[in-house]
Each structure stands twice: as structure tokens, then as C-alpha cells.
mmCIF file of C-alpha atoms in Angstrom:
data_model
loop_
_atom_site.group_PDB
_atom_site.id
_atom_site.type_symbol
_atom_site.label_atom_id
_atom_site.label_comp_id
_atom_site.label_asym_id
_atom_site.label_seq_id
_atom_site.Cartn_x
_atom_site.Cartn_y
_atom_site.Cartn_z
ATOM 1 C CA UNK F 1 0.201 21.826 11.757
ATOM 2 C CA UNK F 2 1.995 18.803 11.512
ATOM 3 C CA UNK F 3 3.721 17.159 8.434
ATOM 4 C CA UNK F 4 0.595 14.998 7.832
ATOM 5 C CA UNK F 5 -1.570 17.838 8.006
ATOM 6 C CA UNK F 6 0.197 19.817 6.141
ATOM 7 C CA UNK F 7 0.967 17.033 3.160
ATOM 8 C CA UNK F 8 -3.167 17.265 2.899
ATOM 9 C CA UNK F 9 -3.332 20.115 1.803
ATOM 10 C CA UNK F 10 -1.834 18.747 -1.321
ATOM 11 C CA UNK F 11 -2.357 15.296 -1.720
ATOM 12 C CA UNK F 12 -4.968 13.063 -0.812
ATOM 13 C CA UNK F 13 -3.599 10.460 1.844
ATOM 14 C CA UNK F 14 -4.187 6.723 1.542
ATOM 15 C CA UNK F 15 -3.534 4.359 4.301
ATOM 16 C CA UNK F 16 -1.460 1.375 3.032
ATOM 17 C CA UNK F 17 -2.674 -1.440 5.497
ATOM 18 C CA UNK F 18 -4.712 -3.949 6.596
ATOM 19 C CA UNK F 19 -5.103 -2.753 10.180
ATOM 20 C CA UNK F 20 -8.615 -1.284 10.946
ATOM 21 C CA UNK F 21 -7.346 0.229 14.066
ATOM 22 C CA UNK F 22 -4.262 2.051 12.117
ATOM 23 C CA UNK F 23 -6.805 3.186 8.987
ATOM 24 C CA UNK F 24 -8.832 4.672 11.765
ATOM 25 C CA UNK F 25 -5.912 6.695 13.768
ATOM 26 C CA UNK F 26 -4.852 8.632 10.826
ATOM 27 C CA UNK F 27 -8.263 9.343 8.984
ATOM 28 C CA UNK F 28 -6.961 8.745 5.293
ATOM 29 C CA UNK F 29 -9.257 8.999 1.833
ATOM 30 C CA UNK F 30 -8.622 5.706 0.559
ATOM 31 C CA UNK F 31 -7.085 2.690 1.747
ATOM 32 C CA UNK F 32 -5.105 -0.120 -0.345
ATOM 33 C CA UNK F 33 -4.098 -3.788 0.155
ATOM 34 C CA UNK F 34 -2.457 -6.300 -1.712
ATOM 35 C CA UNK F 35 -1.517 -10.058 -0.335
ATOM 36 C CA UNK F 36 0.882 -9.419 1.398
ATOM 37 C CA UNK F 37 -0.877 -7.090 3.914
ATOM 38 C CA UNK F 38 -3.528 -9.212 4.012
ATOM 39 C CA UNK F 39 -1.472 -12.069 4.931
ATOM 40 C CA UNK F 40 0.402 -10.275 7.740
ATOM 41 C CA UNK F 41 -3.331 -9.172 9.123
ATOM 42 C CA UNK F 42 -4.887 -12.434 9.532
ATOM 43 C CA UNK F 43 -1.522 -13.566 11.730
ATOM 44 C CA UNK F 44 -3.106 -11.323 14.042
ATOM 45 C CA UNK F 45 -5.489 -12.694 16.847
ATOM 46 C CA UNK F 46 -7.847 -9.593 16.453
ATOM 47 C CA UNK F 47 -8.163 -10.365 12.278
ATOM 48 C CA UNK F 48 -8.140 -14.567 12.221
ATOM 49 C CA UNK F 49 -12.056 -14.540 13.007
ATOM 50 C CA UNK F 50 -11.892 -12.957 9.332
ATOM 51 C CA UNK F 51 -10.515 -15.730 7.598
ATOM 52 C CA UNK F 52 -11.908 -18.435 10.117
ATOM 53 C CA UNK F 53 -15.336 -17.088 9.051
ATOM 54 C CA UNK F 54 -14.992 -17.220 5.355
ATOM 55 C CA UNK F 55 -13.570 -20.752 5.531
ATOM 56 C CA UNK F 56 -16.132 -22.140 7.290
ATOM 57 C CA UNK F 57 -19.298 -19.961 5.065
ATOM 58 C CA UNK F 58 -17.503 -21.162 1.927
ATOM 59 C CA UNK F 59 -15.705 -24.395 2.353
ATOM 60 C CA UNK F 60 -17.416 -26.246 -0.336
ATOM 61 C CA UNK F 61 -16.438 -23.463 -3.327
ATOM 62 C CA UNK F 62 -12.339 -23.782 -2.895
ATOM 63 C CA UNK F 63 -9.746 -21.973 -1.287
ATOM 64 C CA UNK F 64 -10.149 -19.719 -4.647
ATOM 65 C CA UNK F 65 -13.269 -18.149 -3.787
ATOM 66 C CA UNK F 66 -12.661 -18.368 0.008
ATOM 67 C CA UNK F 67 -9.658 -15.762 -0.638
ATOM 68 C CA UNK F 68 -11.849 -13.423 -2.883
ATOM 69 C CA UNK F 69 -14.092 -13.414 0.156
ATOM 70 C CA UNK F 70 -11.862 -12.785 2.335
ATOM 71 C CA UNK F 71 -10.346 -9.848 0.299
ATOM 72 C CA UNK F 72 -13.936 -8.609 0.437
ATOM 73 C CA UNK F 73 -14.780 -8.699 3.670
ATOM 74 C CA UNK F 74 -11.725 -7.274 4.861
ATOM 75 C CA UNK F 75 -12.510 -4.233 2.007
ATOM 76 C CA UNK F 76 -15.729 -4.031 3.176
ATOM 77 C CA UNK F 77 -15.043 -3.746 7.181
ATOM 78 C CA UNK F 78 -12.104 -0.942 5.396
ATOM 79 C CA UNK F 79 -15.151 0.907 3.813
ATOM 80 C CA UNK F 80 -16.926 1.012 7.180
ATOM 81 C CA UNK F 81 -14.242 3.451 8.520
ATOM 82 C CA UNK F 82 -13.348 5.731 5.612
ATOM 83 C CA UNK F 83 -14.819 8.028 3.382
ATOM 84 C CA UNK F 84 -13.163 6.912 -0.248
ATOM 85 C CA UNK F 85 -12.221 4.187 -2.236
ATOM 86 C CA UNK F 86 -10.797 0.754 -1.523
ATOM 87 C CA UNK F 87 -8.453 -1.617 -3.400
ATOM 88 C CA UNK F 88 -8.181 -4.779 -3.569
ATOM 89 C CA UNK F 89 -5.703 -6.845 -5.806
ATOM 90 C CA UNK F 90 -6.277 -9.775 -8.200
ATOM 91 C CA UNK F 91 -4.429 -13.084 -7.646
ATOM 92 C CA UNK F 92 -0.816 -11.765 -9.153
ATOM 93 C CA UNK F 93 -0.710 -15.659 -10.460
ATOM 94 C CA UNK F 94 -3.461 -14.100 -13.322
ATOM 95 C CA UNK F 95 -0.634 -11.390 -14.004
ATOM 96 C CA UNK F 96 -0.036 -12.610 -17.719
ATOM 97 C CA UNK F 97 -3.644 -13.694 -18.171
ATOM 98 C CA UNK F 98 -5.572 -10.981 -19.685
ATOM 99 C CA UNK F 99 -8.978 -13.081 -19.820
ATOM 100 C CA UNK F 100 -8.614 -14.478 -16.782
ATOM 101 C CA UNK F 101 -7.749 -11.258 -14.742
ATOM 102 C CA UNK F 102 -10.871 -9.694 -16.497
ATOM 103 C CA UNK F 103 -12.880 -12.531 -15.256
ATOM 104 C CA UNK F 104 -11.403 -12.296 -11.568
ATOM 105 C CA UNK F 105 -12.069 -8.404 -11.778
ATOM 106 C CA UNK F 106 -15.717 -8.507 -12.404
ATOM 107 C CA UNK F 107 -15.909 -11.566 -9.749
ATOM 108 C CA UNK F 108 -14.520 -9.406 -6.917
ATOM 109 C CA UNK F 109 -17.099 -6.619 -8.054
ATOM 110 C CA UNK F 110 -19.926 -8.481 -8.059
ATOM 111 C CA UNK F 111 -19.560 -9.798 -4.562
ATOM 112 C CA UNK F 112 -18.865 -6.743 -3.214
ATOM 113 C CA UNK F 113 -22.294 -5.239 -5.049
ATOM 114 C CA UNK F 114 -23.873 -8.364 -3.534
ATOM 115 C CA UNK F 115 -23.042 -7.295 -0.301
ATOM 116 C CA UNK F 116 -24.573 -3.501 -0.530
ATOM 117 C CA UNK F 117 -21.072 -1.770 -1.996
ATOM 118 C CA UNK F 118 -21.189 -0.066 -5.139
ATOM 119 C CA UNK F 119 -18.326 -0.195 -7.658
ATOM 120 C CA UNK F 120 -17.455 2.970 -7.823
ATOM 121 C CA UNK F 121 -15.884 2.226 -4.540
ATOM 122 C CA UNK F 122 -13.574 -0.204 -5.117
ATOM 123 C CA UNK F 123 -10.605 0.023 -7.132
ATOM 124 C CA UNK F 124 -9.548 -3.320 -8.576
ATOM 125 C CA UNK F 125 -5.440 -3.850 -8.361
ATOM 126 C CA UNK F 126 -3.426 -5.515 -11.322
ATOM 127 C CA UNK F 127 -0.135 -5.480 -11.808
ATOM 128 C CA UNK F 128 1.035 -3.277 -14.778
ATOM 129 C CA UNK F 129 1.976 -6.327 -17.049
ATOM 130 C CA UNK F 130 1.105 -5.911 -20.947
ATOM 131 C CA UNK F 131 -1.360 -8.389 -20.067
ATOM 132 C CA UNK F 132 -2.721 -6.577 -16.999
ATOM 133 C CA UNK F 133 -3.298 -3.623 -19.133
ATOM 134 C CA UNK F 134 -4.997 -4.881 -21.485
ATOM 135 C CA UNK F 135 -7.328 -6.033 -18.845
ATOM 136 C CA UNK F 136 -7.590 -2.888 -17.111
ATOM 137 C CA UNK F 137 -8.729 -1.320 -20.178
ATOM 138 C CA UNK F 138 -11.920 -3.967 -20.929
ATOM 139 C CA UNK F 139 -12.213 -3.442 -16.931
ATOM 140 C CA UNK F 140 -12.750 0.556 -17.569
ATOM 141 C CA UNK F 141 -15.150 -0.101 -20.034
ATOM 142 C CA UNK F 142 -17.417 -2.231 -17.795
ATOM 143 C CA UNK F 143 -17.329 0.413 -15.397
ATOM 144 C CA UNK F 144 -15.513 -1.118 -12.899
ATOM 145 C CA UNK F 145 -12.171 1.124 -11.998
ATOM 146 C CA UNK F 146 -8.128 0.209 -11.831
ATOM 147 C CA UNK F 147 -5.406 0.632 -9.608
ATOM 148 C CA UNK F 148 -2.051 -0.365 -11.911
ATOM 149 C CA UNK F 149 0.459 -1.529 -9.116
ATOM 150 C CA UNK F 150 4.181 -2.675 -9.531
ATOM 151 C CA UNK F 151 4.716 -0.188 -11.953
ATOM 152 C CA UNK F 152 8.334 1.260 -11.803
ATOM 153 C CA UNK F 153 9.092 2.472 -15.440
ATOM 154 C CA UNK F 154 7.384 5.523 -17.776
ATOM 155 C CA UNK F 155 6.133 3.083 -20.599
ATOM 156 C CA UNK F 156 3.984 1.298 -18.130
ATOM 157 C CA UNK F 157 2.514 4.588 -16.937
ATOM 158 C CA UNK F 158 2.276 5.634 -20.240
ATOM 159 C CA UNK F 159 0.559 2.060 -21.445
ATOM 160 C CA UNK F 160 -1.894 2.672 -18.075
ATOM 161 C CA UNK F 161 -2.999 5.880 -18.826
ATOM 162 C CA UNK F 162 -3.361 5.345 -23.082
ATOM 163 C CA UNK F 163 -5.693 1.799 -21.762
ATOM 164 C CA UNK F 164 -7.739 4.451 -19.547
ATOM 165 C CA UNK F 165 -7.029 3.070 -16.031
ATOM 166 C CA UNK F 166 -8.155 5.438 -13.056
ATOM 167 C CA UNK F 167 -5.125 5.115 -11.270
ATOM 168 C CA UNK F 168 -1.851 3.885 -11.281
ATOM 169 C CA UNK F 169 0.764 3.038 -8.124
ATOM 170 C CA UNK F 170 4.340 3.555 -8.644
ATOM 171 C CA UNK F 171 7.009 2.125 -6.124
ATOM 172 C CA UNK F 172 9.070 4.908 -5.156
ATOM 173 C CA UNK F 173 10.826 2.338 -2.285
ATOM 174 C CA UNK F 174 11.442 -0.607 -4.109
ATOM 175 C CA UNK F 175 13.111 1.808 -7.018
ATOM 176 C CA UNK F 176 15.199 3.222 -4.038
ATOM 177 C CA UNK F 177 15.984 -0.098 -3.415
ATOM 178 C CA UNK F 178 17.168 -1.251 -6.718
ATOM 179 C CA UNK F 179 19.095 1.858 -7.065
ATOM 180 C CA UNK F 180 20.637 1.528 -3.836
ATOM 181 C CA UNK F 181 22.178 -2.122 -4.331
ATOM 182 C CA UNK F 182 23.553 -1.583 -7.735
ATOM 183 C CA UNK F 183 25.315 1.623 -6.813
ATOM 184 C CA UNK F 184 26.247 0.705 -3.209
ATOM 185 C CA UNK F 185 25.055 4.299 -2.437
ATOM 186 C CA UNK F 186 22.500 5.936 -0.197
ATOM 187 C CA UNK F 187 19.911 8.844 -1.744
ATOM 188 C CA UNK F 188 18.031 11.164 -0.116
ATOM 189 C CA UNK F 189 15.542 14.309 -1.101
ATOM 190 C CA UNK F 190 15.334 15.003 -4.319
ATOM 191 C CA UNK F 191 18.164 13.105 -5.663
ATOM 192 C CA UNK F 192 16.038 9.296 -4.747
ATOM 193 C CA UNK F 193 15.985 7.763 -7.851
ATOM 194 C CA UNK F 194 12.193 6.644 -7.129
ATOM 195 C CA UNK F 195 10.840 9.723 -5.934
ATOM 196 C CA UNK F 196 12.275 10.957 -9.644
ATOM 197 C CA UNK F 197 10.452 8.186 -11.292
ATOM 198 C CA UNK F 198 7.336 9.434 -9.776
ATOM 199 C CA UNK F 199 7.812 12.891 -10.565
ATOM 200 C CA UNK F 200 8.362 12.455 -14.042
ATOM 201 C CA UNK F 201 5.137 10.247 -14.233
ATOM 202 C CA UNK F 202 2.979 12.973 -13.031
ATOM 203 C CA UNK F 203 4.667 15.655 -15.091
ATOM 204 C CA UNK F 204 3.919 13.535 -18.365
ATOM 205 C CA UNK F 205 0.215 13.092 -17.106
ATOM 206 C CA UNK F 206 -0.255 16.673 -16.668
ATOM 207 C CA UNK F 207 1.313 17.889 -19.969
ATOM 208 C CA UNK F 208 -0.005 15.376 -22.115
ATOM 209 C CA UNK F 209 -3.664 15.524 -20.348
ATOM 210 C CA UNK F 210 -3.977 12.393 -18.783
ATOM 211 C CA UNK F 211 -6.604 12.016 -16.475
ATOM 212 C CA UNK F 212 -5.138 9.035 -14.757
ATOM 213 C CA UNK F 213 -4.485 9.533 -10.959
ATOM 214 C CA UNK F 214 -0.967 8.778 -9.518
ATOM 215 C CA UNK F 215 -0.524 7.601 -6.373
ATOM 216 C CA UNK F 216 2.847 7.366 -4.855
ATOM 217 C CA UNK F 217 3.508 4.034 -3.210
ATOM 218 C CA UNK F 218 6.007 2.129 -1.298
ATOM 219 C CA UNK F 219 7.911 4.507 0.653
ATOM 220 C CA UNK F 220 11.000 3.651 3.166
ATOM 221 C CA UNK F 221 11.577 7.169 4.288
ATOM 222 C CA UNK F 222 9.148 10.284 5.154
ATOM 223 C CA UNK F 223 12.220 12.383 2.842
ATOM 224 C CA UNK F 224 10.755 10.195 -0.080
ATOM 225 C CA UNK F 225 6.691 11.159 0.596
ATOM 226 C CA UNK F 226 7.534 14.758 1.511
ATOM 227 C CA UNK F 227 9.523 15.289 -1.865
ATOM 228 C CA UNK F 228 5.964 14.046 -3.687
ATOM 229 C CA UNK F 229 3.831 16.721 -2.030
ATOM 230 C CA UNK F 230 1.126 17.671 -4.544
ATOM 231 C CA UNK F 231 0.567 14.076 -5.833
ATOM 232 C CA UNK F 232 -2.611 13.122 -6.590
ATOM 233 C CA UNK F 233 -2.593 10.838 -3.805
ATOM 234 C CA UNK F 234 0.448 8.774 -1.579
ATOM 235 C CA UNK F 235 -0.131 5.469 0.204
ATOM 236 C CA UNK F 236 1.503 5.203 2.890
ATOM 237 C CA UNK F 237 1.969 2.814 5.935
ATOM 238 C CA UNK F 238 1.168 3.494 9.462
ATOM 239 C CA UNK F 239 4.605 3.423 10.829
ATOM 240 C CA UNK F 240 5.013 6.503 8.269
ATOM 241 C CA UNK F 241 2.075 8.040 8.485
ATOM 242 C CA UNK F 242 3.200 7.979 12.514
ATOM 243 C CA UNK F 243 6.589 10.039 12.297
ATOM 244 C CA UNK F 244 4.647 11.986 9.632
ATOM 245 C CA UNK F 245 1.863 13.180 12.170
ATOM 246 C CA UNK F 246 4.805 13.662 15.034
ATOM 247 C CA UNK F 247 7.071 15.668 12.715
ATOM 248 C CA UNK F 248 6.770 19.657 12.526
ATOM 249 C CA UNK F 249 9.366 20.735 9.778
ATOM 250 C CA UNK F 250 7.380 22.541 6.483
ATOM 251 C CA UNK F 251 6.041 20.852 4.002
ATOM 252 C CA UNK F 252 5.780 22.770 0.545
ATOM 253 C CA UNK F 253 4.258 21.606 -2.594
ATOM 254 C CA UNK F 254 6.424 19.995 -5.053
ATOM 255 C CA UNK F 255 4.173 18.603 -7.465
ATOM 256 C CA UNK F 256 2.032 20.401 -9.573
ATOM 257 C CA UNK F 257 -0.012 21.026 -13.085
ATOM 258 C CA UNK F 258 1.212 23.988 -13.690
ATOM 259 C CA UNK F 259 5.118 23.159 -13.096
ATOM 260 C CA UNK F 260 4.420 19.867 -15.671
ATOM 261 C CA UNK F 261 3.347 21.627 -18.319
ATOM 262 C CA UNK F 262 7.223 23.166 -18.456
ATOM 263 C CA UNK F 263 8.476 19.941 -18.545
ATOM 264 C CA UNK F 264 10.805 18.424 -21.339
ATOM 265 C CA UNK F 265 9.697 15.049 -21.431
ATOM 266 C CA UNK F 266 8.406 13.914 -24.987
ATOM 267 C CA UNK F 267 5.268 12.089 -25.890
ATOM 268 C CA UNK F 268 5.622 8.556 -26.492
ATOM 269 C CA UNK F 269 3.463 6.488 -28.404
ATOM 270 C CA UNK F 270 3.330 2.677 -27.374
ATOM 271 C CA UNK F 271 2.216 -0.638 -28.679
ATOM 272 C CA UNK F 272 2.788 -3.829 -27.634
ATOM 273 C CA UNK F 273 6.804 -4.539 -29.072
ATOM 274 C CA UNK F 274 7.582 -0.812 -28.119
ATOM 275 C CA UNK F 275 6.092 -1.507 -24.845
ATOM 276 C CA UNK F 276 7.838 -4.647 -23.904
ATOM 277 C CA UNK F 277 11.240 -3.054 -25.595
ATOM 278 C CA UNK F 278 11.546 0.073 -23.887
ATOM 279 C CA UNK F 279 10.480 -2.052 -20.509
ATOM 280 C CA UNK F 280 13.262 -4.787 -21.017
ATOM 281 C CA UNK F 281 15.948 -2.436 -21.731
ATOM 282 C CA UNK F 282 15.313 -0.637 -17.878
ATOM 283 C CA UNK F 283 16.428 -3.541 -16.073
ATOM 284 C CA UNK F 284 15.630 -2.658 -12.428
ATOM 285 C CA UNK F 285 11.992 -2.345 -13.820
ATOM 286 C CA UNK F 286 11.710 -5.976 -15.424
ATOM 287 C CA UNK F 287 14.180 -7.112 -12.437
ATOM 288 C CA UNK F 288 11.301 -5.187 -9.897
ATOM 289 C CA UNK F 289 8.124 -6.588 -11.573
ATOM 290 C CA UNK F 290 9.257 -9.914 -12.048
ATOM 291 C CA UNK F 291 10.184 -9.799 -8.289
ATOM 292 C CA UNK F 292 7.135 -8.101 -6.796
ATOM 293 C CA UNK F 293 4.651 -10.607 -9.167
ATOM 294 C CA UNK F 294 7.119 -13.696 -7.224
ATOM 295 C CA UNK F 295 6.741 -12.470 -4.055
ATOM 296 C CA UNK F 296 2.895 -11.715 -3.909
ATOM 297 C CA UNK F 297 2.232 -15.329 -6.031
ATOM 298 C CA UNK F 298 4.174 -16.739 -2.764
ATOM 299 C CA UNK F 299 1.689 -14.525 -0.586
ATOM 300 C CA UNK F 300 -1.149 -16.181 -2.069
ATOM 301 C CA UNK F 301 0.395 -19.595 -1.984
ATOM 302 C CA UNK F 302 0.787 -19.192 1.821
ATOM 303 C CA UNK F 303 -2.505 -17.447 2.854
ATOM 304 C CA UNK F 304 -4.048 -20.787 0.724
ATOM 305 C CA UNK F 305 -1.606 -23.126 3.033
ATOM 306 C CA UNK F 306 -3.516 -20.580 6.293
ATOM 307 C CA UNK F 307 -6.653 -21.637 4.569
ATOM 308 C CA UNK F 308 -5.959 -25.695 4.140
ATOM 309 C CA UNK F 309 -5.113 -25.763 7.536
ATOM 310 C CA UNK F 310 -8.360 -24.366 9.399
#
């Protein structure tokens, strides 16, 4: 078997794209998105008809609402091709707005019920704010289930999972990243200061009985996504999932229940001024979040400017 192959035996794989035709070649579970892939899709001759259409069926309701359809419809053609779940992110603008992400939440869900697709799958994305939590949590209780994304410290995991979320996404890459410029040094394996992160996540989940799913995300390398192996689930791009499927080398689980329950981590128990303490004081994570919540508000700003223009 292949590295692919052999990484599902142990994790479910998620395609992290907005490229039909890539979601298709590698047969994942689950696929995510976030405005950013969206925004590099509808550059694309074969995915403009996408937008095109919802600008011209909703022109009168805003560029708002034409965006939420357009997150849908692209979900919904993603549904067409696989098996699992979908997500799709809320406007990261709403990241601090607990009532309005809520709102925006059960918006997105209703249209895709509207159009024939029930809740259960979709996962609706948030980023992993105080305020997103919160949200996440009166989301749950409606029913309607969370992916936590740009989450790069344990007291947001641990804030996720207490608020009941179904999953949570923690950037391996971009914790490489941060890592990587303040040290001026290169990691690999096991020594990858996000692939750590992400280990010590699940180990807390599994020893404390949480029965939030982690899903590694972000990757830059195929070392980083091997070292996860027994994951819950990994998203990964197609340009990975690629040297995945054409490498050969074993792949042997490194993750698991059993080796987190040996584990020395400590419980911690959060509210809000913990919370925000413990984040501030890890500065690549409030350096990281700030950053990814910037560069997906400019996303949005942009695909609106796509929009304006039609």
C-alpha cells in the first residue's frame, strides 16, 4: 500500500480544498473550506459559473447572502462526491461576535436544509475565539455541529471541548511556521513544534474523556501528517495528499487512546479570564489567531470586491 492507504487505516482523511476534481482523485471522508479556498476556486474558469450564478439568483439580498450561497452551493456540489461531512466557515469578521456568529450559523444551516441537505452533514467553522466558543456551544445545542479552526494553543482545545463542539482543527503548519521564524531553525518528525501541539491535544481528549474529534490541519510537509497517524481525522491538501499516495515508506500509528491515557498532562479547568490569560501569555498563539482572523477577513473583503464587479 501506499502512504495514503496506509494513513487510513488510522485516521479518517479529509480533503482540504475547493477543487471538485482533486476531492474526487483521492476519495477522502470529509472535505473542509474556509475563504480562502473558496476564493482561489472561483479564479478558476471551471468554478466562476458558481459565483456568476449566485450573483445573478440573488442580487437584490446583498453581497452578504450572495457569499452564504455561494459557500453553499459549493458545499453542496462537495457533498455530491463524498460520503461524510462538509464544512463551511462563518464570515471570520463575526469572530468576536457571539450573537451574531450564532445567527450566521443557523443561516448557513437552514439554506442548506432548504436545498435537501440535512445538518448532520455540515459542520459549521468558527474560529476558536472566546467569543466563537461560546457560540459553538448554543450552536451544539440547536443541533447543528462545529468545526473550531485557528486553534493553535491547549486552552482553546480545552475551552472547545468543555463548550461541547464536535470537532476542533489545529494548525500544525502555521505553528511550524511561527516556530520556525523565531528560532531561525528548521524541525522535522517528531521534534515539529506543531505536530507536538497536536499530539498533546489528542492525548488530553483521550485521558480526560472528551468526545471532541481532532482533526489535524494545515500541514507543509507529509513528515508533519505521517507523525499524526491515528488522529481522528487530518485535512490535508491535494498537493499532499499527491506525494502521500506516490510515497511507499511505512506508516505506523502514532496516535492513540490507549498511549493518552499514560500521559502527564494535567486537567485544566477554564473560564473566561483563565482562558484569555493562559492564551495571551503563548504568544505565537494570539500572534497566529490574530493573523489567520486578518487574513481570512481580507478573503472575504476580496471575494465581495469578485462579487461587486459581476
Amino acid at each position: 500500500m501506499n502512504q495514503l492507504e496506509q494513513l487510513k487505516q488510522y485516521t479518517t482523511i479529509v480533503a482540504d480544498t475547493g477543487d471538485f476534481q482533486s476531492i474526487e482523485a483521492y476519495s477522502p471522508q470529509d472535505a473542509t473550506t474556509n475563504p480562502s479556498l473558496i476564493l482561489k476556486a472561483v479564479q478558476k474558469d471551471e468554478y466562476r459559473p458558481l459565483m456568476e450564478q449566485a450573483a445573478r439568483d440573488f442580487k437584490a439580498h446583498g453581497a452578504a447572502h450572495i457569499i452564504d450561497q455561494l459557500l453553499v452551493a459549493f458545499g453542496r456540489r462537495i457533498l455530491n462526491i463524498i460520503p461524510g461531512r462538509v464544512s463551511t466557515e462563518v464570515d471570520a469578521r463575526l469572530s468576536f461576535d457571539t450573537e451574531a456568529t450564532v445567527a450566521k450559523g443557523r443561516e448557513l444551516i437552514a439554506l442548506y436544509e432548504a436545498a435537501g441537505v440535512p445538518r448532520e452533514r455540515v459542520l459549521i467553522k468558527i474560529a476558536s475565539t472566546w467569543e466563537g466558543i461560546r457560540a459553538a456551544e448554543a450552536l451544539q445545542k440547536d443541533g447543528i455541529r462545529c468545526n473550531m479552526t485557528l486553534l493553535f494553543a491547549l486552552p482553546q482545545a480545552v475551552a472547545c471541548a468543555d463548550a461541547g463542539a464536535q470537532l476542533i482543527s489545529p494548525f500544525v503548519g502555521r505553528i511550524y511556521d511561527w516556530h520556525k521564524k523565531a528560532s531561525g531553525q528548521e524541525y522535522h518528525g517528531a521534534d515539529d513544534p506543531g505536530v507536538q501541539s497536536v499530539q498533546r491535544i489528542y492525548n488530553y481528549y483521550r485521558k480526560f474523556g472528551h468526545d471532541t474529534e481532532v482533526m489535524g490541519a494545515s500541514f507543509r510537509n507529509t513528515s508533519q501528517i505521517i507523525e499524526l497517524a491515528g488522529c481522528d481525522l487530518l485535512t490535508i491538501s491535494p498537493e499532499l495528499l499527491q506525494k502521500l499516495a506516490d510515497g511507499t515508506a511505512q506508516v505506523t500509528r502514532k496516535l492513540s487512546p490507549q498511549s493518552a491515557r499514560h500521559s502527564d498532562l494535567q486537567k485544566l479547568e477554564l473560564d473566561e479570564k483563565t482562558f484569555r490569560f493562559m492564551l495571551n501569555e503563548d504568544a505565537m498563539a494570539t500572534e497566529k489567531l490574530a493573523e489567520g482572523i486578518r487574513q481570512f477577513c481580507a478573503d472575504a473583503v476580496k471575494l465581495e470586491g469578485m462579487i461587486a464587479a459581476l
